[in-house]
Amino acid sequence: GAVVSQHPSWVICKSGTSVKIECRSLDFQATTMFWYRQFPKQSLMLMATSNEGSKATYEQGVEKDKFLINHASLTLSTLTVTSAHPEDSSFYICSAPSHGTAQETQYFGPGTRLLVL
Amino acid sequence: AQSVTQPDIHITVSEGASLELRCNYSYGATPYLFWYVQSPGQGLQLLLKYFSGDTLVQGIKGFEAEFKRSQSSFNLRKPSVHWSDAAEYFCAVGENRDDKIIFGKGTRLHILP
């Protein structure tokens, strides 16, 4: 079946540095991908919609200058957390819809756990 | 705007007992409904989904859910739970098959031996 991968699976960084997270659709093309954030013991909150070839659409309250999204190709979206701070520590999950498949319409990546010291 | 309510934050059942997790949604048209399960520290696994047709949906791991438009509900059920079912369960709604998914706050299921 269709698979979405994320890299890295976990990352630890110092406060003030930037971190890039990749989301790849491995055997299908995705013109749209979604980025979610999940704090411990909480639900997934949609951050933004990544659109191939155009600007991302951010949910209300999400700082677009802090969370840079680039959908460079039909199989890759990246989320860069700029000038990361401890409050950005979270579990980041991406998803991609696979058009035309019968089994599942949204494929979720395994997530990236970010810890900012 | 779409929204999903899972009224139970925690549910505890004995192994072998039946289970029902509640989910209510708010959406004007016919929603696309999902149930996902997440084990600690893990990603999401789709249990089942409803787009149209038969309102009783069968999923993986012996789970089923019933869409009730009159009650705006999509409750998840399992006749007999196993210890391995202990996890966080999320109900979610989307506007269409490929659109963003809005998640409920989740219900944590605990299983008593």
GROMACS .gro file of C-alpha atoms in nm, chain A residues 34 36 38 42-44 46 49 59 91 93 97-99 101-106 108-110 113, chain B residues 34 36 38 40-44 46 49 51 88 90 97-106 108:
model
   48
   34PHE     CA    1  -0.084   1.835   0.552
   36TYR     CA    2   0.001   1.843   1.208
   38GLN     CA    3   0.073   1.695   1.855
   42GLN     CA    4  -0.312   1.596   2.325
   43SER     CA    5  -0.476   1.565   1.989
   44LEU     CA    6  -0.336   1.641   1.649
   46LEU     CA    7  -0.358   2.095   1.183
   49THR     CA    8  -0.170   2.267   0.406
   59GLU     CA    9  -0.426   2.757   1.001
   91PHE     CA   10   0.547   1.555   1.765
   93ILE     CA   11   0.312   1.446   1.167
   97PRO     CA   12  -0.400   1.206   0.029
   98SER     CA   13  -0.361   0.938  -0.233
   99HIS     CA   14  -0.605   1.007  -0.508
  101THR     CA   15  -0.701   0.448  -0.407
  102ALA     CA   16  -0.972   0.240  -0.256
  103GLN     CA   17  -0.800   0.129   0.060
  104GLU     CA   18  -0.718   0.455   0.228
  105THR     CA   19  -0.741   0.813   0.127
  106GLN     CA   20  -0.508   0.981   0.372
  108PHE     CA   21   0.002   0.954   0.765
  109GLY     CA   22   0.373   0.958   0.821
  110PRO     CA   23   0.521   0.799   1.134
  113ARG     CA   24   0.963   1.402   1.752
  151PHE     CA   25  -1.256   0.840   1.032
  153TYR     CA   26  -0.765   0.634   1.405
  155GLN     CA   27  -0.238   0.570   1.818
  157PRO     CA   28   0.214   0.545   2.285
  158GLY     CA   29   0.493   0.714   2.096
  159GLN     CA   30   0.365   0.584   1.765
  160GLY     CA   31   0.203   0.724   1.454
  161LEU     CA   32  -0.157   0.690   1.349
  163LEU     CA   33  -0.657   0.403   1.033
  166LYS     CA   34  -1.369   0.527   0.752
  168PHE     CA   35  -1.771   0.813   0.307
  205GLU     CA   36  -0.549   0.652   2.219
  207PHE     CA   37  -0.915   0.963   1.760
  214ARG     CA   38  -1.170   1.227   0.065
  215ASP     CA   39  -0.857   1.428   0.011
  216ASP     CA   40  -0.901   1.730   0.228
  217LYS     CA   41  -0.752   1.815   0.564
  218ILE     CA   42  -0.875   1.611   0.856
  219ILE     CA   43  -0.990   1.764   1.181
  220PHE     CA   44  -0.933   1.547   1.485
  221GLY     CA   45  -1.123   1.512   1.809
  222LYS     CA   46  -0.932   1.538   2.134
  223GLY     CA   47  -0.907   1.165   2.165
  225ARG     CA   48  -0.759   0.699   2.597
   0.00000   0.00000   0.00000
